[in-house]
Short mmCIF file of C-alpha atoms in Angstrom, two decimals:
data_model
loop_
_atom_site.label_atom_id
_atom_site.label_comp_id
_atom_site.label_asym_id
_atom_site.label_seq_id
_atom_site.Cartn_x
_atom_site.Cartn_y
_atom_site.Cartn_z
CA MET A 1 155.13 46.95 79.49
CA ASP A 2 153.88 44.37 81.94
CA THR A 3 152.22 47.30 83.74
CA MET A 4 150.38 48.25 80.59
CA LEU A 5 149.34 44.71 80.07
CA ILE A 6 148.05 44.46 83.48
CA VAL A 7 146.23 47.48 83.34
CA LEU A 8 144.63 46.38 79.95
CA ASN A 9 143.54 43.14 81.47
CA ILE A 10 141.86 45.11 84.43
CA VAL A 11 140.10 47.31 81.77
CA LEU A 12 138.59 44.40 79.83
CA LEU A 13 137.19 42.82 83.24
CA LEU A 14 135.57 46.06 83.99
CA LEU A 15 134.05 46.26 80.68
CA ILE A 16 132.73 42.88 81.06
CA CYS A 17 131.36 43.81 84.48
CA PHE A 18 129.77 46.98 82.76
CA GLY A 19 128.23 44.40 80.03
CA LEU A 20 126.80 42.53 82.83
CA HIS A 21 125.18 45.63 84.54
CA LYS A 22 123.69 46.55 81.14
CA MET A 23 122.09 43.02 81.05
CA LYS A 24 120.54 43.85 84.49
CA LYS A 25 119.13 47.14 83.14
CA LYS A 26 117.84 45.38 80.35
CA GLY A 27 115.82 43.05 82.44
CA VAL A 28 117.97 40.08 81.90
CA SER A 29 117.11 37.57 84.71
CA PHE A 30 119.48 36.72 87.65
CA SER A 31 120.05 33.21 86.63
CA LYS A 32 120.94 33.91 83.15
CA ARG A 33 123.20 36.88 84.29
CA VAL A 34 125.24 34.41 86.64
CA PHE A 35 125.37 31.97 83.73
CA SER A 36 126.72 34.27 81.48
CA SER A 37 129.31 35.60 84.05
CA LEU A 38 130.22 32.00 84.26
CA GLY A 39 130.77 31.31 80.60
CA ILE A 40 132.57 34.54 79.92
CA GLY A 41 134.91 33.99 83.10
CA VAL A 42 135.94 30.42 81.84
CA VAL A 43 136.65 32.11 78.30
CA PHE A 44 138.46 35.06 79.50
CA GLY A 45 140.54 33.17 81.92
CA LEU A 46 141.62 30.59 79.25
CA GLY A 47 142.47 33.44 77.12
CA LEU A 48 144.66 35.15 79.49
CA GLN A 49 146.60 31.67 80.33
CA PHE A 50 146.87 31.32 76.60
CA ALA A 51 148.16 34.71 76.02
CA TYR A 52 150.76 35.21 78.91
CA GLY A 53 151.33 31.55 79.94
CA SER A 54 150.78 30.18 83.57
CA GLY A 55 152.64 31.83 86.46
CA SER A 56 153.70 34.77 84.34
CA GLU A 57 154.15 38.14 86.16
CA VAL A 58 151.26 39.83 83.93
CA LEU A 59 148.94 36.83 84.76
CA THR A 60 149.87 36.74 88.38
CA GLY A 61 149.58 40.68 88.60
CA SER A 62 146.09 40.80 86.84
CA ILE A 63 144.62 37.96 88.93
CA ASP A 64 145.93 39.81 92.11
CA TRP A 65 143.61 42.94 90.96
CA PHE A 66 140.80 40.52 89.77
CA ASN A 67 140.68 39.33 93.30
CA ILE A 68 139.60 42.38 94.75
CA ILE A 69 136.11 41.48 92.96
CA GLY A 70 136.20 37.98 93.46
CA ASN A 71 137.58 37.21 96.90
CA GLY A 72 136.05 40.57 98.12
CA TYR A 73 132.56 39.20 97.13
CA VAL A 74 133.40 36.08 99.08
CA ARG A 75 134.27 38.15 101.93
CA PHE A 76 131.15 40.02 102.07
CA LEU A 77 129.28 37.11 102.09
CA GLN A 78 131.17 35.34 104.66
CA MET A 79 130.91 38.79 106.59
CA ILE A 80 127.24 38.22 106.93
CA VAL A 81 127.01 34.35 107.48
CA VAL A 82 127.50 34.76 111.26
CA PRO A 83 124.68 37.63 111.88
CA LEU A 84 122.49 35.84 109.21
CA VAL A 85 122.33 32.67 110.94
CA PHE A 86 121.99 34.13 114.59
CA ILE A 87 119.22 36.45 113.69
CA SER A 88 117.41 33.92 111.57
CA ILE A 89 117.13 31.08 113.87
CA ILE A 90 116.04 33.42 116.62
CA ALA A 91 113.64 34.88 114.06
CA ALA A 92 112.44 31.41 113.43
CA PHE A 93 111.05 31.34 117.02
CA THR A 94 109.75 35.00 117.16
CA ARG A 95 107.73 34.67 113.96
CA LEU A 96 106.58 31.13 114.63
CA THR A 97 107.90 29.94 111.54
CA ILE A 98 108.65 26.48 113.18
CA LYS A 99 105.15 25.29 114.05
CA ASN A 100 106.07 21.41 114.47
CA ASN A 101 108.29 19.98 117.23
CA ILE A 102 111.77 21.84 116.81
CA GLY A 103 113.55 18.77 118.15
CA LYS A 104 111.72 16.49 115.35
CA ILE A 105 112.74 19.12 112.93
CA SER A 106 116.39 19.28 113.92
CA ALA A 107 116.65 15.60 114.05
CA LEU A 108 115.09 15.16 110.62
CA ILE A 109 117.49 17.88 109.20
CA ILE A 110 120.57 16.33 110.78
CA GLY A 111 119.59 12.64 109.82
CA ILE A 112 118.97 13.42 106.22
CA LEU A 113 122.50 15.40 106.12
CA VAL A 114 124.50 12.45 107.77
CA GLY A 115 122.25 9.96 106.04
CA THR A 116 123.19 11.43 102.64
CA THR A 117 126.81 11.67 103.86
CA VAL A 118 126.74 7.89 104.51
CA ILE A 119 125.58 7.25 101.06
CA ALA A 120 128.16 9.54 99.51
CA ALA A 121 130.83 7.98 101.09
CA THR A 122 129.45 4.41 99.70
CA VAL A 123 129.43 6.03 96.37
CA GLY A 124 132.91 7.49 96.68
CA ILE A 125 134.18 3.92 97.77
CA THR A 126 132.41 2.24 94.85
CA THR A 127 133.78 4.86 92.02
CA THR A 128 137.13 4.52 93.44
CA LEU A 129 137.08 0.60 93.13
CA VAL A 130 135.52 0.86 89.72
CA PHE A 131 138.00 3.01 88.42
CA ASP A 132 140.88 0.94 90.16
CA LEU A 133 142.57 4.23 91.65
CA GLU A 134 145.70 3.72 94.05
CA ALA A 135 147.83 6.37 95.62
CA ILE A 136 151.09 4.33 94.20
CA GLN A 137 149.90 5.47 90.73
CA ILE A 138 150.62 9.32 91.53
CA GLU A 139 153.95 10.96 91.37
CA GLN A 140 155.16 12.69 94.52
CA GLY A 141 156.78 15.94 93.86
CA GLU A 142 157.99 18.86 96.33
CA ALA A 143 154.46 20.37 96.55
CA GLU A 144 152.66 16.95 97.20
CA THR A 145 155.28 16.12 100.00
CA ALA A 146 154.95 19.96 101.34
CA ARG A 147 151.23 19.58 101.44
CA GLY A 148 151.54 16.13 103.10
CA GLU A 149 153.84 17.43 105.83
CA GLN A 150 151.22 20.15 106.54
CA MET A 151 148.39 17.81 106.91
CA GLU A 152 150.29 15.75 109.43
CA GLN A 153 150.98 18.85 111.53
CA ARG A 154 147.35 19.43 111.42
CA ALA A 155 146.69 15.74 112.31
CA ALA A 156 148.94 16.18 115.36
CA GLU A 157 146.96 19.14 116.59
CA ILE A 158 143.62 17.38 116.17
CA ALA A 159 144.85 14.08 117.88
CA SER A 160 145.50 16.14 120.94
CA LYS A 161 141.85 16.02 121.80
CA THR A 162 140.05 12.84 122.31
CA PHE A 163 136.41 12.60 120.25
CA PRO A 164 134.51 13.43 123.18
CA GLN A 165 136.63 16.55 123.58
CA GLN A 166 135.90 17.33 120.04
CA MET A 167 132.05 16.96 120.61
CA LEU A 168 132.51 19.40 123.46
CA ASP A 169 133.89 21.96 121.06
CA PHE A 170 130.45 22.26 119.69
CA ILE A 171 129.26 23.98 122.87
CA PRO A 172 130.26 27.49 123.11
CA SER A 173 131.98 28.53 126.21
CA ASN A 174 132.37 32.39 124.80
CA VAL A 175 130.05 32.83 122.14
CA PHE A 176 131.69 36.42 121.40
CA LEU A 177 134.51 34.13 120.50
CA ASP A 178 132.71 32.24 118.10
CA PHE A 179 130.74 35.34 116.62
CA THR A 180 134.44 35.93 115.23
CA GLY A 181 134.40 32.54 113.51
CA ALA A 182 137.57 31.72 115.56
CA ARG A 183 136.90 27.94 115.73
CA SER A 184 135.86 25.30 113.15
CA THR A 185 132.87 24.65 115.08
CA SER A 186 131.86 28.23 115.48
CA ILE A 187 128.74 27.96 113.22
CA ILE A 188 127.41 25.11 115.08
CA ALA A 189 128.06 26.81 118.62
CA ILE A 190 126.20 30.06 117.13
CA VAL A 191 123.16 27.84 116.35
CA ILE A 192 123.00 26.29 119.77
CA PHE A 193 123.46 29.79 121.29
CA SER A 194 120.67 31.19 118.86
CA ALA A 195 118.47 28.12 119.97
CA PHE A 196 118.92 28.85 123.68
CA ILE A 197 117.68 32.47 123.04
CA GLY A 198 114.73 31.11 121.04
CA PHE A 199 113.61 28.64 123.54
CA ALA A 200 114.20 31.54 126.34
CA TYR A 201 111.91 33.78 124.32
CA LEU A 202 109.11 31.26 124.27
CA GLY A 203 109.43 30.95 128.22
CA VAL A 204 109.11 34.87 128.24
CA ARG A 205 106.21 34.83 126.13
CA ARG A 206 104.27 32.53 128.39
CA LYS A 207 105.14 34.60 131.54
CA THR A 208 105.52 38.24 130.47
CA PRO A 209 104.10 38.60 126.94
CA ASN A 210 104.82 42.25 126.76
CA HIS A 211 108.59 41.84 127.32
CA ALA A 212 108.17 39.13 124.73
CA ASP A 213 106.61 41.22 122.09
CA SER A 214 109.12 43.94 122.48
CA PHE A 215 111.90 41.34 122.08
CA ALA A 216 110.26 40.18 118.89
CA LYS A 217 109.75 43.47 117.19
CA LEU A 218 113.52 44.21 117.81
CA VAL A 219 114.51 40.73 116.62
CA ASP A 220 112.09 41.41 113.46
CA THR A 221 113.88 44.85 112.79
CA PHE A 222 117.09 43.40 112.86
CA TYR A 223 115.99 40.41 110.58
CA SER A 224 114.83 42.79 108.16
CA ILE A 225 118.04 44.79 108.17
CA ILE A 226 120.27 41.73 107.75
CA MET A 227 118.08 40.59 104.78
CA ARG A 228 118.44 43.87 103.17
CA VAL A 229 122.38 43.58 103.68
CA VAL A 230 122.11 40.01 102.10
CA THR A 231 120.25 41.22 98.98
CA LEU A 232 122.83 44.19 98.56
CA ILE A 233 125.54 41.52 98.38
CA LEU A 234 123.94 39.07 96.35
CA ARG A 235 123.59 41.83 93.63
CA LEU A 236 127.23 41.30 93.26
CA THR A 237 126.85 37.88 92.38
CA PRO A 238 127.43 37.98 88.64
CA TYR A 239 130.55 40.05 88.92
CA GLY A 240 131.88 38.10 91.98
CA VAL A 241 131.38 34.78 89.46
CA LEU A 242 133.02 36.36 86.69
CA ALA A 243 136.26 37.07 88.55
CA LEU A 244 136.15 34.06 90.70
CA MET A 245 135.92 31.90 87.40
CA THR A 246 138.37 33.75 85.58
CA ARG A 247 140.99 33.14 88.35
CA VAL A 248 140.22 29.56 88.43
CA THR A 249 140.62 28.83 84.57
CA ALA A 250 143.51 31.39 84.18
CA THR A 251 145.51 29.70 87.15
CA SER A 252 144.73 25.93 86.77
CA ASP A 253 147.71 23.79 86.11
CA TYR A 254 146.03 21.82 83.27
CA ASN A 255 149.22 19.58 82.92
CA ALA A 256 148.54 18.40 86.33
CA ILE A 257 144.98 18.02 85.55
CA ALA A 258 145.92 15.81 82.45
CA LYS A 259 148.15 13.55 84.56
CA LEU A 260 145.55 13.12 87.37
CA GLY A 261 142.48 13.09 84.94
CA GLU A 262 141.46 9.75 86.10
CA PHE A 263 141.27 10.93 89.69
CA VAL A 264 139.39 14.01 88.69
CA ALA A 265 137.08 11.86 86.68
CA ALA A 266 136.46 9.63 89.13
CA SER A 267 135.58 12.31 91.86
CA TYR A 268 133.17 14.23 89.46
CA VAL A 269 131.57 10.88 88.60
CA ALA A 270 130.90 10.15 92.28
CA LEU A 271 129.81 13.70 92.97
CA ALA A 272 127.29 13.41 89.99
CA ILE A 273 126.06 10.18 91.41
CA VAL A 274 125.57 11.75 94.79
CA PHE A 275 123.65 14.90 93.15
CA VAL A 276 121.57 12.51 91.16
CA ILE A 277 120.56 10.68 94.37
CA HIS A 278 119.42 14.18 95.90
CA LEU A 279 117.15 14.35 93.12
CA GLY A 280 115.93 10.63 93.41
CA LEU A 281 115.01 11.42 97.20
CA LEU A 282 113.06 14.37 95.95
CA ALA A 283 111.25 12.37 93.40
CA LEU A 284 110.41 9.80 96.12
CA ALA A 285 109.04 12.72 98.20
CA GLY A 286 106.55 13.30 95.22
CA LEU A 287 108.52 16.42 94.06
CA ASN A 288 109.64 17.11 90.64
CA PRO A 289 113.51 17.11 90.70
CA LEU A 290 113.78 19.20 87.36
CA THR A 291 112.39 21.89 89.02
CA TYR A 292 114.44 21.72 92.09
CA VAL A 293 117.47 21.77 89.55
CA LYS A 294 116.20 24.92 87.65
CA LYS A 295 115.49 26.88 90.95
CA ALA A 296 118.74 25.84 92.66
CA ILE A 297 121.17 26.36 89.85
CA PRO A 298 122.11 30.10 90.42
CA VAL A 299 123.36 29.01 94.26
CA LEU A 300 125.16 25.72 93.01
CA THR A 301 126.69 27.76 90.53
CA PHE A 302 127.78 30.08 93.10
CA ALA A 303 128.95 27.44 95.35
CA PHE A 304 130.81 25.72 92.34
CA THR A 305 132.71 28.87 91.66
CA SER A 306 133.36 30.27 95.05
CA ARG A 307 134.35 26.84 96.96
CA THR A 308 132.88 27.98 100.08
CA SER A 309 129.61 26.36 101.68
CA ALA A 310 129.29 29.39 104.17
CA GLY A 311 129.67 32.11 101.54
CA ALA A 312 126.60 30.50 99.84
CA LEU A 313 124.56 30.55 102.88
CA PRO A 314 122.70 33.67 102.16
CA LEU A 315 121.75 32.57 98.56
CA ASN A 316 121.19 29.05 100.01
CA ILE A 317 118.34 30.33 102.48
CA LYS A 318 116.73 32.76 99.84
CA THR A 319 116.60 29.93 97.35
CA GLN A 320 115.07 27.64 99.75
CA THR A 321 112.26 30.17 101.11
CA LYS A 322 111.70 32.41 97.95
CA ARG A 323 111.74 29.51 95.28
CA LEU A 324 111.34 26.02 96.73
CA GLY A 325 108.65 27.01 99.24
CA VAL A 326 110.76 25.78 102.41
CA SER A 327 109.68 27.51 105.62
CA GLU A 328 112.07 30.33 106.87
CA GLY A 329 112.72 28.42 110.12
CA ILE A 330 113.56 25.14 108.41
CA ALA A 331 115.39 26.78 105.76
CA ASN A 332 117.68 28.50 108.54
CA PHE A 333 118.32 25.34 110.22
CA SER A 334 119.10 23.20 107.36
CA GLY A 335 121.34 25.82 105.80
CA SER A 336 123.09 26.38 109.00
CA PHE A 337 123.46 22.92 110.01
CA GLY A 338 124.73 22.07 106.44
CA LEU A 339 127.93 24.28 107.19
CA SER A 340 129.36 21.89 109.73
CA ILE A 341 127.20 18.56 109.73
CA GLY A 342 127.08 16.00 107.06
CA GLN A 343 128.66 17.80 103.98
CA ASN A 344 128.17 15.25 101.18
CA GLY A 345 131.15 16.47 99.08
CA CYS A 346 133.69 17.47 101.70
CA ALA A 347 132.86 14.88 104.62
CA GLY A 348 131.43 12.09 102.60
CA VAL A 349 132.94 11.40 99.13
CA TYR A 350 136.34 13.01 99.53
CA PRO A 351 137.65 11.21 102.84
CA ALA A 352 136.13 7.85 101.58
CA MET A 353 137.54 7.91 98.34
CA LEU A 354 141.15 8.99 99.94
CA ALA A 355 141.06 6.01 102.25
CA VAL A 356 140.31 3.41 99.62
CA ILE A 357 143.17 4.93 97.51
CA ILE A 358 145.69 4.90 100.37
CA ALA A 359 144.87 1.49 101.85
CA PRO A 360 146.89 -0.63 99.43
CA THR A 361 149.94 1.26 100.62
CA VAL A 362 149.88 -0.09 103.97
CA GLY A 363 148.71 -3.68 102.80
CA ILE A 364 145.12 -3.15 103.51
CA ASN A 365 142.65 -4.66 101.05
CA PRO A 366 140.17 -2.15 100.18
CA LEU A 367 137.48 -4.89 99.45
CA ASP A 368 137.79 -6.06 102.86
CA PRO A 369 134.15 -5.78 104.26
CA SER A 370 135.47 -4.93 107.75
CA PHE A 371 137.52 -1.95 106.28
CA LEU A 372 134.51 -0.71 104.36
CA PHE A 373 132.11 -1.16 107.34
CA MET A 374 134.54 0.83 109.61
CA LEU A 375 135.12 3.54 106.94
CA ILE A 376 131.65 4.20 106.38
CA VAL A 377 130.94 4.55 110.13
CA ILE A 378 134.00 6.58 110.96
CA VAL A 379 132.99 8.89 107.85
CA ALA A 380 129.43 9.54 109.40
CA ILE A 381 130.91 10.14 112.80
CA SER A 382 133.73 12.74 111.62
CA SER A 383 131.07 14.66 109.30
CA PHE A 384 130.13 16.62 112.55
CA GLY A 385 131.95 19.67 112.95
CA VAL A 386 133.53 20.11 109.39
CA ALA A 387 134.24 23.78 108.54
CA GLY A 388 132.31 25.50 106.11
CA VAL A 389 134.80 28.34 104.91
CA GLY A 390 137.71 26.38 103.25
CA GLY A 391 139.60 23.37 104.57
CA GLY A 392 136.56 21.47 105.51
CA ALA A 393 137.50 18.41 103.39
CA THR A 394 141.15 18.70 104.48
CA PHE A 395 139.72 18.62 107.92
CA ALA A 396 137.37 15.68 107.32
CA ALA A 397 140.01 13.66 105.43
CA ILE A 398 142.48 14.03 108.36
CA LEU A 399 139.92 12.84 110.93
CA VAL A 400 138.92 9.94 108.61
CA LEU A 401 142.60 8.90 107.83
CA SER A 402 143.85 9.17 111.42
CA ALA A 403 140.92 7.07 112.64
CA MET A 404 141.57 4.44 110.09
CA ASP A 405 145.45 4.60 110.93
CA LEU A 406 146.33 5.43 107.47
CA PRO A 407 149.36 7.45 106.40
CA ILE A 408 147.98 11.02 106.23
CA ALA A 409 150.82 12.43 104.29
CA LEU A 410 149.63 10.35 101.20
CA ALA A 411 146.62 12.91 101.06
CA GLY A 412 148.61 15.49 99.93
CA LEU A 413 149.27 13.73 96.58
CA LEU A 414 146.08 15.53 94.92
CA ILE A 415 146.95 18.92 95.71
CA SER A 416 147.31 19.93 92.30
CA VAL A 417 143.84 19.05 91.19
CA GLU A 418 142.40 19.98 94.71
CA PRO A 419 140.99 23.36 93.72
CA LEU A 420 139.33 21.42 90.70
CA ILE A 421 137.68 18.71 92.63
CA ASP A 422 136.82 21.15 95.51
CA MET A 423 134.35 23.09 93.18
CA GLY A 424 132.24 20.03 92.76
CA ARG A 425 132.53 19.08 96.13
CA THR A 426 131.25 22.39 97.29
CA ALA A 427 128.26 22.50 94.97
CA VAL A 428 127.33 19.12 96.58
CA ASN A 429 127.78 19.93 99.99
CA VAL A 430 125.32 23.00 99.34
CA SER A 431 122.84 20.77 97.34
CA GLY A 432 122.78 18.27 100.42
CA SER A 433 121.70 21.09 102.74
CA MET A 434 119.05 22.26 100.42
CA THR A 435 117.81 18.83 99.92
CA ALA A 436 117.54 18.39 103.63
CA GLY A 437 115.48 21.42 104.11
CA VAL A 438 113.07 20.83 101.07
CA LEU A 439 112.43 17.03 102.50
CA THR A 440 112.23 18.21 106.02
CA SER A 441 109.50 20.57 104.98
CA LYS A 442 107.43 18.07 103.14
CA VAL A 443 107.67 15.35 105.76
CA THR A 444 106.44 17.88 108.29
CA ASN A 445 103.75 19.34 105.85
CA SER A 446 105.20 22.76 105.99
CA LEU A 447 106.35 22.94 102.38
CA ASP A 448 104.59 25.66 100.22
CA THR A 449 104.12 23.30 97.15
CA ALA A 450 102.52 26.13 95.34
CA VAL A 451 105.83 28.10 95.58
CA TYR A 452 107.86 24.85 94.72
CA ASN A 453 105.97 23.85 91.57
CA GLY A 454 105.25 27.76 90.65
CA THR A 455 106.66 28.97 87.24
CA ASP A 456 108.72 31.49 89.54
CA SER A 457 108.05 34.45 87.39
CA THR A 458 110.22 36.76 89.40
CA GLU A 459 112.82 34.11 89.05
CA MET A 460 114.54 34.92 92.43
CA GLU A 461 115.14 38.72 91.50
CA MET A 462 113.95 39.68 95.09
CA ASP A 463 115.54 43.04 94.36
CA VAL A 464 118.67 41.24 93.20
#
């Protein structure tokens, strides 16, 4: 009987996917299809949990099959991240899409990413204090204890390296290892390696232009192929979002969410404020923030449902270049840097809130100015090298709590609502990297305002 019900659920999901496909055939825009899949996924997931109950064999078996579509889509996106970062940055040099000083552009992007992370940390601290949240309010069960022990073990591994040694990890010693994504700093290492190749190309172009031209043609060919692969993968977005959202709503522990509702609410209030600050920065730069929201919604929706900043990179870059008027070079840099530097949600809001929640348990007054100042400084420093493919928030929290000499095990108290909060964190991470790209383009006078302000009649279809 259970097997028949699982098959029935699979058939229902496939029928919904077929309906989304028919919407594409009828010319329904990409954004509307993504939102439709999001809404249907929520309803379908809730219906499954109501019908079978959380943790039932039918629900677990169904979700296991649904993951072929949802997790499979995320893996396809993760598959293309490394080659996309590598070839895109080199192409920024060969296509001369970066006409200004590269050092200035990199400094601007990193400055905006880290600066907004400092602001995000401040918002997280303030929100936690306003909601009057403390770790002592949370019951610690077996799952929370186990999670805390895991984080302590991870902290012990990180503590084996000094901060200068951790900074050295950014520099690739074996770039082929980094191409496998084996290290949390692999993306930054690939960015550095790609930049070296780009600068080498500029040197060769001055001395032996014919060799440089041959290399540029080869890079252009590979770039076209990689971007075509990106387009093919992005066509799967509505189906991936459907499966991912179905899984989230079908497997969420709503009793735990109800018990920790105040913590979830405080987190989302802080994340919403940070997003509003992104819009405010765009407004200060003379850009219409509502236009940004309209055009960024598809990628932010995907980031929200998938919980992977790295997986959102292809859609991030295409949104910046095709819809927001950011030059390819700046979009590639901001998107790539944003995977491991200054993630506003995971490296800013989250560790700051945790530190303030945990501080009273060891007798520290969270209103102490010296404590708050040190917390913000440490959050800014530790925001370098945060992983962009899951676990980034945990890594950032461990770094911050260790540096502040706070009990790391207590960070496991929020494990039951971690997935729900992580959805919002990831969306804010991606928004931060996109905001950095748009603002840098605006400051360097390379933003195509006609594209940014355009009606966007193609609506990011881009063969999607």
